[in-house]
Amino acid sequence: MFKDNLVQLRKFSQMTQEDVAEKLGVTRQSVAKWEAGDSIPDLDKCKQLADIFGVSLDDLANYEPDDNMGFAVPPKGKHLFGLVTVGDKGQIVIPVKARKLFDISAGDQLVVLGDEGQGIALVKAESFLSLAGMIAKLK
């Protein structure tokens, strides 16, 4: 996983092994060994790599494209939870990982926001109403 993610992120960032090595203060051969799976950098270098590519350390080390519809490592804070199917009455099931991450439980109310150019978004009602209240106080 690590070696494949490193190669994919480096290529996506249009960097050479030399570019990565220079940013980390290591040799190009070290980067080549990491990408070949012959060795793994120490934790400090892994953290620096994650920062260089704007991904989480966990995703750099553990991200599995096969588990995420073949997509590459997402930027830090961005998530791909998978596909959902809209039912006959417009209902969807929010994936467990998303519910856990955003603390959504049965019975919670969500606000559905829409932008014809960007798509739709779901926001917990309490968060939305709190934000709306703060904006109203500014006027």
Short mmCIF file of N, CA, C and O in Angstrom, two decimals:
data_model
loop_
_atom_site.label_atom_id
_atom_site.label_comp_id
_atom_site.label_asym_id
_atom_site.label_seq_id
_atom_site.Cartn_x
_atom_site.Cartn_y
_atom_site.Cartn_z
N MET A 1 0.81 -1.19 0.00
CA MET A 1 0.00 0.00 0.00
C MET A 1 0.86 1.26 0.00
O MET A 1 0.69 2.12 -0.84
N PHE A 2 1.78 1.35 0.98
CA PHE A 2 2.60 2.55 1.10
C PHE A 2 3.34 2.86 -0.19
O PHE A 2 3.28 3.97 -0.71
N LYS A 3 4.02 1.84 -0.72
CA LYS A 3 4.84 2.09 -1.91
C LYS A 3 3.98 2.52 -3.09
O LYS A 3 4.34 3.44 -3.82
N ASP A 4 2.82 1.88 -3.28
CA ASP A 4 1.94 2.24 -4.38
C ASP A 4 1.37 3.64 -4.20
O ASP A 4 1.27 4.40 -5.16
N ASN A 5 0.99 3.97 -2.97
CA ASN A 5 0.46 5.31 -2.69
C ASN A 5 1.53 6.37 -2.93
O ASN A 5 1.24 7.43 -3.47
N LEU A 6 2.76 6.08 -2.52
CA LEU A 6 3.85 7.03 -2.72
C LEU A 6 4.08 7.29 -4.21
O LEU A 6 4.19 8.45 -4.64
N VAL A 7 4.14 6.25 -4.99
CA VAL A 7 4.34 6.40 -6.44
C VAL A 7 3.20 7.21 -7.05
O VAL A 7 3.42 8.17 -7.81
N GLN A 8 1.97 6.85 -6.71
CA GLN A 8 0.80 7.53 -7.26
C GLN A 8 0.80 9.01 -6.89
O GLN A 8 0.57 9.87 -7.73
N LEU A 9 1.07 9.32 -5.63
CA LEU A 9 1.07 10.71 -5.18
C LEU A 9 2.20 11.51 -5.83
O LEU A 9 2.01 12.67 -6.23
N ARG A 10 3.36 10.91 -5.95
CA ARG A 10 4.49 11.60 -6.57
C ARG A 10 4.18 11.92 -8.03
O ARG A 10 4.39 13.04 -8.49
N LYS A 11 3.67 10.94 -8.75
CA LYS A 11 3.36 11.15 -10.16
C LYS A 11 2.22 12.16 -10.33
O LYS A 11 2.28 13.02 -11.22
N PHE A 12 1.21 12.07 -9.49
CA PHE A 12 0.08 13.01 -9.56
C PHE A 12 0.57 14.43 -9.31
O PHE A 12 0.08 15.38 -9.91
N SER A 13 1.56 14.58 -8.44
CA SER A 13 2.12 15.89 -8.12
C SER A 13 3.17 16.33 -9.14
O SER A 13 3.78 17.39 -8.98
N GLN A 14 3.39 15.50 -10.16
CA GLN A 14 4.35 15.76 -11.22
C GLN A 14 5.75 16.04 -10.64
O GLN A 14 6.44 16.99 -11.03
N MET A 15 6.12 15.18 -9.69
CA MET A 15 7.44 15.29 -9.07
C MET A 15 8.28 14.08 -9.47
O MET A 15 7.74 12.99 -9.68
N THR A 16 9.57 14.28 -9.55
CA THR A 16 10.49 13.17 -9.78
C THR A 16 10.93 12.63 -8.43
O THR A 16 10.71 13.25 -7.38
N GLN A 17 11.56 11.47 -8.46
CA GLN A 17 12.14 10.94 -7.22
C GLN A 17 13.17 11.92 -6.66
O GLN A 17 13.26 12.10 -5.45
N GLU A 18 13.89 12.56 -7.53
CA GLU A 18 14.89 13.56 -7.13
C GLU A 18 14.22 14.73 -6.41
O GLU A 18 14.73 15.23 -5.40
N ASP A 19 13.06 15.18 -6.92
CA ASP A 19 12.33 16.29 -6.28
C ASP A 19 11.93 15.93 -4.86
O ASP A 19 12.10 16.71 -3.93
N VAL A 20 11.39 14.72 -4.71
CA VAL A 20 10.96 14.26 -3.38
C VAL A 20 12.16 14.14 -2.46
O VAL A 20 12.13 14.59 -1.30
N ALA A 21 13.23 13.56 -2.96
CA ALA A 21 14.44 13.38 -2.16
C ALA A 21 14.98 14.72 -1.67
O ALA A 21 15.36 14.87 -0.50
N GLU A 22 14.97 15.70 -2.55
CA GLU A 22 15.48 17.03 -2.19
C GLU A 22 14.65 17.65 -1.07
O GLU A 22 15.19 18.23 -0.13
N LYS A 23 13.33 17.53 -1.16
CA LYS A 23 12.45 18.09 -0.12
C LYS A 23 12.66 17.41 1.24
O LYS A 23 12.47 18.03 2.28
N LEU A 24 13.02 16.13 1.20
CA LEU A 24 13.19 15.37 2.44
C LEU A 24 14.63 15.36 2.96
O LEU A 24 14.86 14.91 4.08
N GLY A 25 15.56 15.77 2.13
CA GLY A 25 16.95 15.72 2.53
C GLY A 25 17.52 14.31 2.54
O GLY A 25 18.32 13.95 3.39
N VAL A 26 17.06 13.50 1.57
CA VAL A 26 17.57 12.14 1.42
C VAL A 26 18.05 11.96 -0.01
O VAL A 26 17.91 12.86 -0.84
N THR A 27 18.57 10.80 -0.32
CA THR A 27 19.02 10.54 -1.68
C THR A 27 17.86 10.05 -2.55
O THR A 27 16.85 9.55 -2.05
N ARG A 28 18.03 10.21 -3.85
CA ARG A 28 17.04 9.69 -4.80
C ARG A 28 16.92 8.19 -4.66
O ARG A 28 15.85 7.61 -4.78
N GLN A 29 18.05 7.53 -4.34
CA GLN A 29 18.05 6.08 -4.19
C GLN A 29 17.16 5.65 -3.03
O GLN A 29 16.51 4.60 -3.09
N SER A 30 17.12 6.46 -1.96
CA SER A 30 16.24 6.14 -0.83
C SER A 30 14.79 6.15 -1.28
O SER A 30 14.02 5.24 -0.96
N VAL A 31 14.41 7.18 -2.02
CA VAL A 31 13.03 7.27 -2.52
C VAL A 31 12.74 6.09 -3.44
O VAL A 31 11.66 5.48 -3.37
N ALA A 32 13.68 5.74 -4.29
CA ALA A 32 13.50 4.60 -5.20
C ALA A 32 13.28 3.31 -4.40
O ALA A 32 12.43 2.48 -4.76
N LYS A 33 14.02 3.11 -3.31
CA LYS A 33 13.85 1.91 -2.48
C LYS A 33 12.48 1.89 -1.82
O LYS A 33 11.85 0.84 -1.71
N TRP A 34 12.00 3.06 -1.37
CA TRP A 34 10.66 3.12 -0.76
C TRP A 34 9.61 2.74 -1.78
O TRP A 34 8.67 2.01 -1.49
N GLU A 35 9.75 3.28 -3.01
CA GLU A 35 8.77 3.01 -4.06
C GLU A 35 8.82 1.56 -4.54
O GLU A 35 7.82 1.02 -4.99
N ALA A 36 9.97 0.93 -4.43
CA ALA A 36 10.10 -0.47 -4.83
C ALA A 36 9.65 -1.41 -3.72
O ALA A 36 9.48 -2.61 -3.94
N GLY A 37 9.46 -0.87 -2.52
CA GLY A 37 9.06 -1.70 -1.39
C GLY A 37 10.23 -2.39 -0.72
O GLY A 37 10.04 -3.29 0.11
N ASP A 38 11.46 -1.96 -1.05
CA ASP A 38 12.65 -2.57 -0.45
C ASP A 38 12.90 -2.05 0.97
O ASP A 38 13.57 -2.70 1.76
N SER A 39 12.40 -0.87 1.27
CA SER A 39 12.52 -0.30 2.61
C SER A 39 11.37 0.69 2.83
O SER A 39 10.65 1.04 1.89
N ILE A 40 11.24 1.12 4.07
CA ILE A 40 10.19 2.07 4.44
C ILE A 40 10.87 3.20 5.21
O ILE A 40 11.71 2.94 6.07
N PRO A 41 10.49 4.45 4.92
CA PRO A 41 11.11 5.55 5.65
C PRO A 41 10.68 5.56 7.12
O PRO A 41 9.66 4.97 7.48
N ASP A 42 11.48 6.26 7.94
CA ASP A 42 11.10 6.37 9.35
C ASP A 42 9.84 7.24 9.48
O ASP A 42 9.40 7.87 8.51
N LEU A 43 9.27 7.25 10.64
CA LEU A 43 7.99 7.93 10.88
C LEU A 43 8.08 9.41 10.56
O LEU A 43 7.14 9.99 9.98
N ASP A 44 9.18 10.06 10.90
CA ASP A 44 9.34 11.48 10.63
C ASP A 44 9.30 11.75 9.12
O ASP A 44 8.64 12.68 8.66
N LYS A 45 9.98 10.93 8.34
CA LYS A 45 9.98 11.09 6.89
C LYS A 45 8.59 10.81 6.30
O LYS A 45 8.15 11.47 5.37
N CYS A 46 7.89 9.82 6.88
CA CYS A 46 6.53 9.53 6.42
C CYS A 46 5.62 10.73 6.66
O CYS A 46 4.82 11.09 5.81
N LYS A 47 5.75 11.35 7.81
CA LYS A 47 4.95 12.54 8.13
C LYS A 47 5.27 13.66 7.15
O LYS A 47 4.37 14.34 6.65
N GLN A 48 6.55 13.84 6.86
CA GLN A 48 6.95 14.87 5.89
C GLN A 48 6.38 14.57 4.50
O GLN A 48 5.92 15.48 3.80
N LEU A 49 6.41 13.29 4.11
CA LEU A 49 5.82 12.90 2.82
C LEU A 49 4.33 13.23 2.78
O LEU A 49 3.83 13.77 1.78
N ALA A 50 3.62 12.87 3.84
CA ALA A 50 2.18 13.16 3.90
C ALA A 50 1.94 14.66 3.77
O ALA A 50 1.03 15.10 3.04
N ASP A 51 2.75 15.47 4.43
CA ASP A 51 2.60 16.93 4.35
C ASP A 51 2.91 17.44 2.95
O ASP A 51 2.20 18.32 2.44
N ILE A 52 3.94 16.91 2.32
CA ILE A 52 4.31 17.32 0.96
C ILE A 52 3.14 17.10 0.00
O ILE A 52 2.83 17.94 -0.83
N PHE A 53 2.48 15.95 0.15
CA PHE A 53 1.41 15.59 -0.78
C PHE A 53 0.02 16.01 -0.31
O PHE A 53 -0.97 15.80 -1.00
N GLY A 54 -0.07 16.58 0.90
CA GLY A 54 -1.36 17.07 1.40
C GLY A 54 -2.35 15.97 1.72
O GLY A 54 -3.55 16.12 1.50
N VAL A 55 -1.84 14.84 2.23
CA VAL A 55 -2.70 13.72 2.60
C VAL A 55 -2.44 13.38 4.07
O VAL A 55 -1.46 13.83 4.65
N SER A 56 -3.31 12.58 4.64
CA SER A 56 -3.08 12.16 6.02
C SER A 56 -2.01 11.06 6.05
O SER A 56 -1.84 10.32 5.06
N LEU A 57 -1.34 10.95 7.16
CA LEU A 57 -0.34 9.90 7.33
C LEU A 57 -1.00 8.53 7.22
O LEU A 57 -0.44 7.61 6.60
N ASP A 58 -2.19 8.40 7.78
CA ASP A 58 -2.92 7.13 7.70
C ASP A 58 -3.21 6.76 6.25
O ASP A 58 -3.02 5.61 5.84
N ASP A 59 -3.68 7.73 5.45
CA ASP A 59 -3.97 7.43 4.05
C ASP A 59 -2.71 7.11 3.27
O ASP A 59 -2.71 6.22 2.41
N LEU A 60 -1.61 7.79 3.55
CA LEU A 60 -0.35 7.49 2.87
C LEU A 60 0.05 6.04 3.11
O LEU A 60 0.43 5.33 2.20
N ALA A 61 -0.11 5.58 4.34
CA ALA A 61 0.33 4.23 4.70
C ALA A 61 -0.70 3.15 4.41
O ALA A 61 -0.33 2.03 4.04
N ASN A 62 -1.98 3.46 4.54
CA ASN A 62 -2.99 2.41 4.54
C ASN A 62 -4.06 2.50 3.46
O ASN A 62 -4.89 1.60 3.36
N TYR A 63 -4.11 3.56 2.70
CA TYR A 63 -5.20 3.75 1.74
C TYR A 63 -5.19 2.64 0.69
O TYR A 63 -4.15 2.32 0.12
N GLU A 64 -6.36 2.06 0.47
CA GLU A 64 -6.53 0.97 -0.50
C GLU A 64 -7.44 1.43 -1.63
O GLU A 64 -8.65 1.53 -1.44
N PRO A 65 -6.90 1.74 -2.80
CA PRO A 65 -7.75 2.17 -3.92
C PRO A 65 -8.86 1.17 -4.24
O PRO A 65 -9.95 1.57 -4.60
N ASP A 66 -8.58 -0.13 -4.09
CA ASP A 66 -9.60 -1.14 -4.40
C ASP A 66 -10.82 -1.02 -3.50
O ASP A 66 -11.93 -1.36 -3.89
N ASP A 67 -10.61 -0.52 -2.28
CA ASP A 67 -11.72 -0.34 -1.34
C ASP A 67 -12.45 0.97 -1.59
O ASP A 67 -13.46 1.25 -0.95
N ASN A 68 -11.95 1.79 -2.49
CA ASN A 68 -12.51 3.12 -2.72
C ASN A 68 -12.74 3.36 -4.21
O ASN A 68 -12.37 4.38 -4.76
N MET A 69 -13.36 2.38 -4.85
CA MET A 69 -13.76 2.43 -6.25
C MET A 69 -12.59 2.74 -7.18
O MET A 69 -12.76 3.33 -8.24
N GLY A 70 -11.37 2.38 -6.76
CA GLY A 70 -10.20 2.56 -7.60
C GLY A 70 -9.61 3.95 -7.60
O GLY A 70 -8.63 4.21 -8.29
N PHE A 71 -10.19 4.87 -6.81
CA PHE A 71 -9.69 6.23 -6.79
C PHE A 71 -8.42 6.34 -5.96
O PHE A 71 -8.21 5.60 -5.00
N ALA A 72 -7.62 7.31 -6.31
CA ALA A 72 -6.35 7.55 -5.63
C ALA A 72 -6.56 8.16 -4.25
O ALA A 72 -7.67 8.54 -3.88
N VAL A 73 -5.47 8.26 -3.51
CA VAL A 73 -5.49 8.83 -2.16
C VAL A 73 -6.09 10.24 -2.23
O VAL A 73 -5.62 11.08 -2.99
N PRO A 74 -7.12 10.52 -1.41
CA PRO A 74 -7.73 11.85 -1.44
C PRO A 74 -6.92 12.85 -0.61
O PRO A 74 -6.17 12.47 0.28
N PRO A 75 -7.08 14.14 -0.89
CA PRO A 75 -6.42 15.16 -0.08
C PRO A 75 -6.91 15.08 1.37
O PRO A 75 -8.01 14.60 1.65
N LYS A 76 -6.08 15.57 2.29
CA LYS A 76 -6.40 15.55 3.72
C LYS A 76 -7.76 16.22 3.96
O LYS A 76 -8.04 17.29 3.44
N GLY A 77 -8.60 15.54 4.73
CA GLY A 77 -9.92 16.08 5.06
C GLY A 77 -11.00 15.80 4.04
O GLY A 77 -12.16 16.12 4.27
N LYS A 78 -10.64 15.23 2.91
CA LYS A 78 -11.62 14.89 1.88
C LYS A 78 -11.88 13.39 1.95
O LYS A 78 -10.98 12.62 2.24
N HIS A 79 -13.10 12.97 1.66
CA HIS A 79 -13.46 11.57 1.82
C HIS A 79 -14.30 11.10 0.65
O HIS A 79 -15.09 11.85 0.10
N LEU A 80 -14.13 9.86 0.31
CA LEU A 80 -15.00 9.19 -0.64
C LEU A 80 -15.60 8.01 0.11
O LEU A 80 -14.90 7.05 0.43
N PHE A 81 -16.87 8.11 0.42
CA PHE A 81 -17.51 7.09 1.24
C PHE A 81 -18.12 5.96 0.42
O PHE A 81 -18.56 4.97 0.97
N GLY A 82 -18.18 6.12 -0.87
CA GLY A 82 -18.77 5.09 -1.71
C GLY A 82 -20.03 5.58 -2.37
O GLY A 82 -20.38 6.75 -2.30
N LEU A 83 -20.71 4.67 -3.00
CA LEU A 83 -21.94 4.99 -3.72
C LEU A 83 -23.16 4.70 -2.85
O LEU A 83 -23.13 3.78 -2.04
N VAL A 84 -24.20 5.49 -3.04
CA VAL A 84 -25.49 5.21 -2.42
C VAL A 84 -26.53 5.18 -3.54
O VAL A 84 -26.33 5.74 -4.60
N THR A 85 -27.61 4.49 -3.30
CA THR A 85 -28.69 4.39 -4.26
C THR A 85 -29.90 5.14 -3.73
O THR A 85 -30.26 4.98 -2.56
N VAL A 86 -30.49 5.95 -4.57
CA VAL A 86 -31.68 6.69 -4.18
C VAL A 86 -32.89 5.77 -4.34
O VAL A 86 -33.09 5.18 -5.39
N GLY A 87 -33.66 5.65 -3.26
CA GLY A 87 -34.85 4.80 -3.29
C GLY A 87 -36.02 5.47 -4.00
O GLY A 87 -35.94 6.63 -4.41
N ASP A 88 -37.12 4.75 -4.11
CA ASP A 88 -38.31 5.23 -4.81
C ASP A 88 -38.84 6.55 -4.24
O ASP A 88 -39.39 7.37 -4.96
N LYS A 89 -38.68 6.74 -2.95
CA LYS A 89 -39.19 7.95 -2.30
C LYS A 89 -38.08 8.98 -2.05
O LYS A 89 -38.26 9.93 -1.31
N GLY A 90 -36.93 8.79 -2.66
CA GLY A 90 -35.83 9.74 -2.53
C GLY A 90 -34.91 9.49 -1.36
O GLY A 90 -34.00 10.26 -1.10
N GLN A 91 -35.13 8.39 -0.64
CA GLN A 91 -34.29 8.11 0.53
C GLN A 91 -32.94 7.54 0.12
O GLN A 91 -32.81 6.88 -0.90
N ILE A 92 -31.92 7.85 0.94
CA ILE A 92 -30.59 7.28 0.75
C ILE A 92 -30.11 6.75 2.10
O ILE A 92 -30.61 7.17 3.14
N VAL A 93 -29.17 5.86 2.07
CA VAL A 93 -28.55 5.36 3.30
C VAL A 93 -27.14 5.94 3.33
O VAL A 93 -26.35 5.73 2.40
N ILE A 94 -26.84 6.67 4.39
CA ILE A 94 -25.51 7.28 4.54
C ILE A 94 -24.57 6.19 5.03
O ILE A 94 -24.85 5.52 6.02
N PRO A 95 -23.43 5.99 4.36
CA PRO A 95 -22.50 4.93 4.76
C PRO A 95 -22.05 5.07 6.21
O PRO A 95 -21.92 6.17 6.74
N VAL A 96 -21.82 3.94 6.86
CA VAL A 96 -21.45 3.89 8.27
C VAL A 96 -20.24 4.77 8.57
O VAL A 96 -20.23 5.52 9.55
N LYS A 97 -19.22 4.68 7.74
CA LYS A 97 -18.00 5.47 7.98
C LYS A 97 -18.32 6.96 8.02
O LYS A 97 -17.79 7.69 8.85
N ALA A 98 -19.18 7.43 7.14
CA ALA A 98 -19.57 8.84 7.11
C ALA A 98 -20.39 9.20 8.35
O ALA A 98 -20.19 10.26 8.95
N ARG A 99 -21.30 8.31 8.75
CA ARG A 99 -22.11 8.58 9.94
C ARG A 99 -21.23 8.68 11.18
O ARG A 99 -21.43 9.54 12.03
N LYS A 100 -20.24 7.81 11.28
CA LYS A 100 -19.33 7.85 12.44
C LYS A 100 -18.48 9.11 12.43
O LYS A 100 -18.36 9.79 13.44
N LEU A 101 -17.90 9.43 11.29
CA LEU A 101 -17.02 10.58 11.18
C LEU A 101 -17.75 11.88 11.49
O LEU A 101 -17.22 12.76 12.17
N PHE A 102 -18.99 11.99 11.03
CA PHE A 102 -19.75 13.22 11.21
C PHE A 102 -20.78 13.12 12.33
O PHE A 102 -21.63 14.00 12.47
N ASP A 103 -20.68 12.07 13.14
CA ASP A 103 -21.54 11.89 14.32
C ASP A 103 -23.02 12.03 13.97
O ASP A 103 -23.75 12.80 14.58
N ILE A 104 -23.44 11.29 12.97
CA ILE A 104 -24.85 11.28 12.55
C ILE A 104 -25.49 10.01 13.08
O ILE A 104 -25.01 8.91 12.83
N SER A 105 -26.57 10.19 13.82
CA SER A 105 -27.27 9.06 14.42
C SER A 105 -28.71 9.01 13.94
O SER A 105 -29.24 10.01 13.44
N ALA A 106 -29.35 7.87 14.15
CA ALA A 106 -30.76 7.72 13.80
C ALA A 106 -31.55 8.81 14.51
O ALA A 106 -31.33 9.10 15.68
N GLY A 107 -32.44 9.45 13.79
CA GLY A 107 -33.27 10.50 14.36
C GLY A 107 -32.71 11.90 14.18
O GLY A 107 -33.42 12.89 14.38
N ASP A 108 -31.42 12.02 13.85
CA ASP A 108 -30.84 13.35 13.60
C ASP A 108 -31.51 13.98 12.39
O ASP A 108 -31.87 13.29 11.44
N GLN A 109 -31.65 15.29 12.43
CA GLN A 109 -32.19 16.00 11.28
C GLN A 109 -31.05 16.60 10.48
O GLN A 109 -30.08 17.12 11.05
N LEU A 110 -31.16 16.50 9.16
CA LEU A 110 -30.16 17.04 8.27
C LEU A 110 -30.80 18.08 7.36
O LEU A 110 -31.94 17.92 6.93
N VAL A 111 -30.06 19.15 7.08
CA VAL A 111 -30.50 20.16 6.13
C VAL A 111 -29.90 19.77 4.77
O VAL A 111 -28.72 19.44 4.68
N VAL A 112 -30.72 19.80 3.74
CA VAL A 112 -30.25 19.49 2.39
C VAL A 112 -30.05 20.83 1.67
O VAL A 112 -30.99 21.60 1.52
N LEU A 113 -28.80 21.10 1.28
CA LEU A 113 -28.47 22.32 0.55
C LEU A 113 -28.19 21.95 -0.89
O LEU A 113 -27.72 20.85 -1.16
N GLY A 114 -28.45 22.84 -1.81
CA GLY A 114 -28.21 22.53 -3.21
C GLY A 114 -27.65 23.71 -3.99
O GLY A 114 -27.97 24.85 -3.70
N ASP A 115 -26.82 23.40 -4.93
CA ASP A 115 -26.26 24.37 -5.87
C ASP A 115 -26.28 23.66 -7.21
O ASP A 115 -25.64 22.61 -7.37
N GLU A 116 -26.99 24.23 -8.18
CA GLU A 116 -27.14 23.55 -9.47
C GLU A 116 -25.81 23.28 -10.16
O GLU A 116 -25.69 22.35 -10.94
N GLY A 117 -24.80 24.07 -9.86
CA GLY A 117 -23.50 23.87 -10.47
C GLY A 117 -22.58 22.96 -9.69
O GLY A 117 -21.65 22.38 -10.22
N GLN A 118 -22.83 22.81 -8.36
CA GLN A 118 -21.93 22.06 -7.50
C GLN A 118 -22.53 20.75 -6.99
O GLN A 118 -21.81 19.83 -6.67
N GLY A 119 -23.85 20.69 -6.85
CA GLY A 119 -24.48 19.48 -6.34
C GLY A 119 -25.20 19.74 -5.03
O GLY A 119 -25.57 20.87 -4.72
N ILE A 120 -25.38 18.68 -4.25
CA ILE A 120 -26.09 18.82 -2.98
C ILE A 120 -25.14 18.53 -1.82
O ILE A 120 -24.11 17.88 -1.98
N ALA A 121 -25.54 19.02 -0.64
CA ALA A 121 -24.77 18.79 0.58
C ALA A 121 -25.75 18.53 1.70
O ALA A 121 -26.86 19.07 1.72
N LEU A 122 -25.36 17.68 2.63
CA LEU A 122 -26.14 17.41 3.83
C LEU A 122 -25.39 17.99 5.02
O LEU A 122 -24.19 17.77 5.17
N VAL A 123 -26.10 18.74 5.86
CA VAL A 123 -25.50 19.35 7.04
C VAL A 123 -26.42 19.06 8.22
O VAL A 123 -27.64 19.16 8.11
N LYS A 124 -25.81 18.71 9.37
CA LYS A 124 -26.63 18.49 10.56
C LYS A 124 -27.39 19.77 10.86
O LYS A 124 -26.84 20.87 10.82
N ALA A 125 -28.69 19.64 11.14
CA ALA A 125 -29.56 20.80 11.36
C ALA A 125 -29.03 21.69 12.48
O ALA A 125 -29.02 22.91 12.35
N GLU A 126 -28.56 21.09 13.57
CA GLU A 126 -28.08 21.90 14.69
C GLU A 126 -26.89 22.77 14.29
O GLU A 126 -26.79 23.93 14.69
N SER A 127 -25.99 22.26 13.48
CA SER A 127 -24.84 23.03 13.02
C SER A 127 -25.29 24.16 12.09
O SER A 127 -24.81 25.29 12.20
N PHE A 128 -26.19 23.83 11.20
CA PHE A 128 -26.69 24.83 10.25
C PHE A 128 -27.43 25.95 10.97
O PHE A 128 -27.20 27.13 10.70
N LEU A 129 -28.30 25.58 11.89
CA LEU A 129 -29.07 26.60 12.62
C LEU A 129 -28.17 27.45 13.50
O LEU A 129 -28.40 28.65 13.65
N SER A 130 -27.14 26.86 14.08
CA SER A 130 -26.19 27.61 14.89
C SER A 130 -25.46 28.64 14.02
O SER A 130 -25.31 29.80 14.40
N LEU A 131 -25.01 28.23 12.85
CA LEU A 131 -24.34 29.13 11.92
C LEU A 131 -25.29 30.22 11.46
O LEU A 131 -24.91 31.40 11.41
N ALA A 132 -26.51 29.87 11.13
CA ALA A 132 -27.50 30.85 10.70
C ALA A 132 -27.76 31.87 11.80
O ALA A 132 -27.90 33.06 11.53
N GLY A 133 -27.80 31.41 13.05
CA GLY A 133 -27.99 32.33 14.17
C GLY A 133 -26.85 33.30 14.32
O GLY A 133 -27.06 34.48 14.61
N MET A 134 -25.62 32.81 14.15
CA MET A 134 -24.45 33.71 14.23
C MET A 134 -24.48 34.75 13.12
O MET A 134 -24.17 35.92 13.34
N ILE A 135 -24.88 34.35 11.93
CA ILE A 135 -24.96 35.29 10.79
C ILE A 135 -26.04 36.33 11.06
O ILE A 135 -25.84 37.51 10.81
N ALA A 136 -27.18 35.90 11.61
CA ALA A 136 -28.27 36.82 11.90
C ALA A 136 -27.84 37.88 12.92
O ALA A 136 -28.24 39.05 12.83
N LYS A 137 -27.01 37.51 13.88
CA LYS A 137 -26.54 38.46 14.90
C LYS A 137 -25.60 39.50 14.31
O LYS A 137 -25.47 40.59 14.84
N LEU A 138 -24.92 39.17 13.22
CA LEU A 138 -24.00 40.10 12.58
C LEU A 138 -24.72 41.23 11.85
O LEU A 138 -24.13 42.27 11.60
N LYS A 139 -25.97 41.02 11.52
CA LYS A 139 -26.72 42.03 10.74
C LYS A 139 -27.21 43.14 11.62
O LYS A 139 -27.41 43.20 12.70
#
